[in-house]
CSV table of C-alpha atoms and ligand atoms in Angstrom, one decimal:
chain,number,residue,atom,x,y,z
G,1,MET,CA,-53.8,-277.8,77.9
G,2,THR,CA,-57.0,-275.9,77.4
G,3,PRO,CA,-60.3,-277.6,78.3
G,4,TYR,CA,-61.2,-277.8,74.6
G,5,ASN,CA,-57.9,-279.5,73.7
G,6,LYS,CA,-58.3,-281.8,76.7
G,7,GLU,CA,-61.7,-283.0,75.6
G,8,GLN,CA,-60.4,-283.4,72.0
G,9,SER,CA,-57.4,-285.3,73.2
G,10,GLU,CA,-59.5,-287.6,75.4
G,11,ALA,CA,-61.9,-288.4,72.6
G,12,ILE,CA,-59.0,-289.1,70.2
G,13,PHE,CA,-57.3,-291.5,72.6
G,14,MET,CA,-60.6,-293.2,73.5
G,15,VAL,CA,-61.4,-293.9,69.9
G,16,LYS,CA,-57.9,-294.7,68.8
G,17,ASP,CA,-57.4,-297.3,71.6
G,18,HIS,CA,-60.8,-298.9,71.2
G,19,LEU,CA,-60.6,-299.2,67.5
G,20,ALA,CA,-57.1,-300.7,67.8
G,21,ALA,CA,-58.6,-303.4,70.1
G,22,LEU,CA,-61.3,-304.4,67.6
G,23,SER,CA,-60.9,-307.2,65.1
G,24,GLU,CA,-60.4,-306.4,61.4
G,25,SER,CA,-63.8,-307.7,60.6
G,26,GLU,CA,-65.5,-305.5,63.2
G,27,LYS,CA,-63.6,-302.5,61.9
G,28,ASP,CA,-64.7,-303.4,58.4
G,29,ARG,CA,-68.3,-303.7,59.6
G,30,LEU,CA,-68.1,-300.2,61.2
G,31,LYS,CA,-66.6,-298.9,57.9
G,32,SER,CA,-69.6,-300.4,56.0
G,33,GLU,CA,-71.9,-298.4,58.4
G,34,CYS,CA,-70.1,-295.3,57.3
G,35,ARG,CA,-70.0,-296.0,53.6
G,36,GLU,CA,-73.1,-294.0,52.6
G,37,TYR,CA,-71.8,-291.0,54.6
G,38,LEU,CA,-68.4,-291.2,52.9
G,39,LEU,CA,-70.1,-291.2,49.5
G,40,PHE,CA,-72.0,-288.1,50.6
G,41,ARG,CA,-68.8,-286.4,51.8
G,42,GLU,CA,-67.1,-287.3,48.5
G,43,ASP,CA,-69.9,-285.6,46.6
G,44,VAL,CA,-69.8,-282.5,48.8
G,45,GLY,CA,-66.0,-282.4,48.5
G,46,GLU,CA,-66.2,-282.5,44.7
G,47,PHE,CA,-68.8,-279.8,44.7
G,48,LEU,CA,-66.7,-277.6,46.9
G,49,ASP,CA,-63.6,-278.2,44.9
G,50,GLU,CA,-65.4,-277.3,41.7
G,51,ASN,CA,-67.1,-274.2,43.0
G,52,PHE,CA,-65.3,-272.8,46.0
G,53,SER,CA,-61.7,-273.9,46.1
G,54,SER,CA,-60.3,-270.9,44.2
G,55,ILE,CA,-62.3,-268.4,46.3
G,56,CYS,CA,-61.6,-270.1,49.6
G,57,THR,CA,-57.9,-270.5,49.0
G,58,LYS,CA,-57.5,-266.9,47.9
G,59,LYS,CA,-59.7,-265.2,50.4
G,60,CYS,CA,-59.0,-267.4,53.4
G,61,TYR,CA,-56.0,-269.6,53.4
G,62,ASP,CA,-53.5,-267.5,51.7
G,63,ASN,CA,-54.2,-264.3,53.6
G,64,ARG,CA,-55.1,-266.2,56.8
G,65,LEU,CA,-58.5,-264.6,57.3
G,66,SER,CA,-60.4,-267.8,57.3
G,67,ALA,CA,-63.7,-267.5,59.3
G,68,CYS,CA,-64.3,-271.3,59.3
G,69,CYS,CA,-60.8,-272.3,60.6
G,70,SER,CA,-60.1,-269.2,62.7
G,71,LYS,CA,-62.1,-270.4,65.8
G,72,GLU,CA,-60.1,-272.2,68.4
G,73,GLY,CA,-63.1,-274.3,69.6
G,74,ILE,CA,-64.7,-275.6,66.4
G,75,ILE,CA,-67.5,-278.1,67.2
G,76,THR,CA,-66.6,-281.7,66.6
G,77,PHE,CA,-69.0,-284.5,67.2
G,78,PHE,CA,-67.7,-287.7,68.8
G,79,SER,CA,-68.7,-289.5,65.6
G,80,ASP,CA,-66.6,-287.1,63.6
G,81,VAL,CA,-63.6,-288.3,65.6
G,82,VAL,CA,-64.7,-292.0,65.2
G,83,ILE,CA,-65.1,-291.7,61.4
G,84,ASN,CA,-61.8,-289.8,61.0
G,85,ILE,CA,-59.7,-292.2,63.0
G,86,LEU,CA,-61.4,-295.2,61.5
G,87,TYR,CA,-59.9,-294.1,58.1
G,88,SER,CA,-56.7,-292.4,59.3
G,89,GLU,CA,-53.2,-293.8,59.2
G,90,GLU,CA,-51.2,-294.0,62.4
G,91,HIS,CA,-49.0,-291.1,61.4
G,92,GLU,CA,-52.1,-288.9,60.8
G,93,ILE,CA,-53.5,-289.8,64.3
G,94,ILE,CA,-50.1,-288.9,65.8
G,95,LYS,CA,-50.3,-285.4,64.2
G,96,LEU,CA,-53.8,-284.9,65.6
G,97,VAL,CA,-52.6,-285.8,69.1
G,98,GLU,CA,-49.5,-283.5,68.8
G,99,ALA,CA,-51.7,-280.7,67.7
G,100,VAL,CA,-54.0,-280.9,70.7
G,101,GLU,CA,-51.2,-281.5,73.1
G,102,ASN,CA,-49.1,-278.6,71.8
G,103,GLY,CA,-52.0,-276.2,72.1
G,104,ASN,CA,-53.1,-273.6,69.7
G,105,ARG,CA,-50.3,-272.2,67.5
G,106,GLY,CA,-51.8,-268.8,67.4
G,107,PHE,CA,-54.9,-267.5,65.8
G,108,LYS,CA,-56.5,-270.5,64.1
G,109,CYS,CA,-58.1,-273.8,64.9
G,110,VAL,CA,-55.7,-276.1,66.7
G,111,TYR,CA,-56.0,-278.6,63.8
G,112,LEU,CA,-55.0,-276.1,61.1
G,113,SER,CA,-51.4,-276.8,60.0
G,114,GLU,CA,-49.2,-275.1,57.4
G,115,SER,CA,-50.5,-277.6,54.8
G,116,GLY,CA,-54.1,-277.4,55.8
G,117,CYS,CA,-56.5,-279.3,58.0
G,118,LEU,CA,-54.9,-282.3,59.9
G,119,TRP,CA,-58.1,-284.3,59.7
G,120,ARG,CA,-58.4,-286.8,56.9
G,121,ILE,CA,-62.2,-286.6,57.1
G,122,LYS,CA,-62.7,-283.2,58.6
G,123,PRO,CA,-65.7,-282.5,61.0
G,124,ILE,CA,-69.0,-282.2,59.3
G,125,VAL,CA,-69.5,-278.7,60.7
G,126,CYS,CA,-66.3,-277.6,58.9
G,127,GLU,CA,-67.3,-279.3,55.7
G,128,MET,CA,-70.7,-277.7,55.5
G,129,PHE,CA,-69.6,-274.2,56.5
G,130,LEU,CA,-69.6,-271.6,53.7
G,131,CYS,CA,-69.2,-268.0,54.7
G,132,ASP,CA,-71.8,-265.5,53.5
G,133,GLN,CA,-69.3,-263.8,51.2
G,134,SER,CA,-68.3,-266.9,49.4
G,135,GLN,CA,-71.9,-268.1,49.1
G,136,SER,CA,-72.8,-264.8,47.5
G,137,GLU,CA,-69.8,-264.8,45.1
G,138,VAL,CA,-70.7,-268.3,43.8
G,139,PHE,CA,-74.5,-268.6,44.2
G,140,ASP,CA,-75.5,-265.2,42.9
G,141,ASP,CA,-74.3,-266.2,39.4
G,142,LYS,CA,-75.1,-269.9,39.6
G,143,THR,CA,-78.6,-270.9,40.6
G,144,PHE,CA,-77.9,-274.6,39.9
G,145,ALA,CA,-75.0,-274.5,42.4
G,146,ARG,CA,-77.2,-272.9,45.1
G,147,GLU,CA,-79.9,-275.6,44.5
G,148,LYS,CA,-77.2,-278.3,44.7
G,149,TRP,CA,-75.9,-276.9,48.0
G,150,GLU,CA,-79.5,-276.8,49.4
G,151,HIS,CA,-79.8,-280.5,48.3
G,152,PHE,CA,-76.6,-281.4,50.2
G,153,ARG,CA,-77.9,-279.5,53.3
G,154,LYS,CA,-80.9,-281.7,53.3
G,155,LEU,CA,-78.9,-284.9,52.7
G,156,GLU,CA,-76.7,-284.0,55.7
G,157,LYS,CA,-79.6,-284.4,58.0
G,158,LYS,CA,-79.8,-288.1,57.1
G,159,PHE,CA,-76.6,-288.6,59.0
G,160,LYS,CA,-77.0,-286.2,62.0
G,161,TRP,CA,-80.5,-285.0,62.5
G,162,PRO,CA,-81.9,-287.6,65.0
G,163,ASP,CA,-85.6,-287.5,64.1
G,164,ARG,CA,-84.8,-291.0,62.8
G,165,PRO,CA,-81.9,-293.4,63.5
G,166,VAL,CA,-78.8,-291.6,62.2
G,167,LEU,CA,-75.1,-292.6,61.8
G,168,PHE,CA,-73.8,-290.0,64.2
G,169,ASP,CA,-76.1,-291.2,67.0
G,170,TYR,CA,-75.3,-294.9,66.2
G,171,LEU,CA,-71.6,-294.5,66.5
G,172,GLU,CA,-71.9,-292.7,69.8
G,173,SER,CA,-74.2,-295.5,71.1
G,174,TYR,CA,-71.7,-298.1,69.9
G,175,PHE,CA,-68.9,-296.5,72.1
G,176,ILE,CA,-71.3,-296.0,75.0
G,177,LYS,CA,-72.3,-299.7,74.9
G,178,ALA,CA,-68.5,-300.5,75.1
G,179,GLY,CA,-68.3,-298.4,78.3
G,180,PHE,CA,-67.0,-295.1,77.0
G,181,LYS,CA,-68.2,-291.6,77.8
G,182,SER,CA,-67.2,-288.3,76.3
G,183,SER,CA,-68.5,-284.7,76.5
G,184,LEU,CA,-68.4,-284.7,72.7
G,185,MET,CA,-71.3,-287.3,72.6
G,186,TYR,CA,-73.9,-284.6,71.9
G,187,PHE,CA,-76.5,-287.1,70.8
G,188,HIS,CA,-76.5,-288.3,74.3
G,189,ASN,CA,-75.9,-285.1,76.3
G,190,SER,CA,-77.3,-282.2,74.3
G,191,PRO,CA,-80.8,-281.3,75.5
G,192,GLY,CA,-81.8,-280.1,72.0
G,193,LEU,CA,-80.7,-283.3,70.2
G,194,MET,CA,-82.2,-285.5,73.0
G,195,ARG,CA,-85.5,-283.7,72.7
G,196,ILE,CA,-85.6,-284.4,68.9
G,197,LYS,CA,-84.9,-288.1,69.6
G,198,LYS,CA,-87.5,-288.2,72.3
G,199,LEU,CA,-90.2,-286.6,70.0
G,200,ALA,CA,-89.3,-289.1,67.3
G,201,GLY,CA,-89.8,-292.0,69.8
G,202,LEU,CA,-86.1,-293.0,69.7
G,203,GLU,CA,-84.3,-294.5,72.6
G,204,ILE,CA,-82.4,-291.9,74.7
A,1,SF4,S1,-60.9,-279.0,62.0
A,1,SF4,FE1,-59.9,-278.6,60.1
A,1,SF4,S2,-61.4,-277.7,58.7
A,1,SF4,FE2,-62.2,-277.6,60.8
A,1,SF4,S3,-61.8,-275.6,61.6
A,1,SF4,FE3,-60.1,-277.0,62.2
A,1,SF4,S4,-58.5,-276.8,60.5
A,1,SF4,FE4,-60.5,-276.0,59.8
């Protein structure tokens, strides 16, 4: 198993096992913490479907030239894993585990299957990635769409830019307090993110 797959696999098992041990009411409470983020993701998803799905399917998925899914080591935050597993069915989690355990099936992200991404709620970095070519094709003709996208980029910070308490930091802290540690916990091990937290006077 590659180091990337190993750290993904460890994070998936850690989250899956800990969530399975929580009471239903505690899982519901965690879900309620994520509600605003999921509404944001829904809005972004609708926007992308409306404006980019035809371009992305044609240019990337059909001919397998995708820039966003072609990297083996796409960045995933620990909280991406938590949110995804919190909302995934058992059979979806098994597929994620199989994907990382079987390694990369060639030239794409380990999570890219024949039917698309295996994540139910894919990592935020993937969701917010638009290649230059697709941006130019859509935004050059639609100023309102460009403005909307810029608005979404600002909103994204509410969840993962730690100059204030943010969901992605909160979920990591939740697992750290329960005794877990992962290299994907960037809000607690990335010098850049920790500096932002420190400047904002947040607990490191
Ligand atoms: S996690 Fe999903 S969306 Fe992100 S690069 Fe991999 S297959 Fe693509």
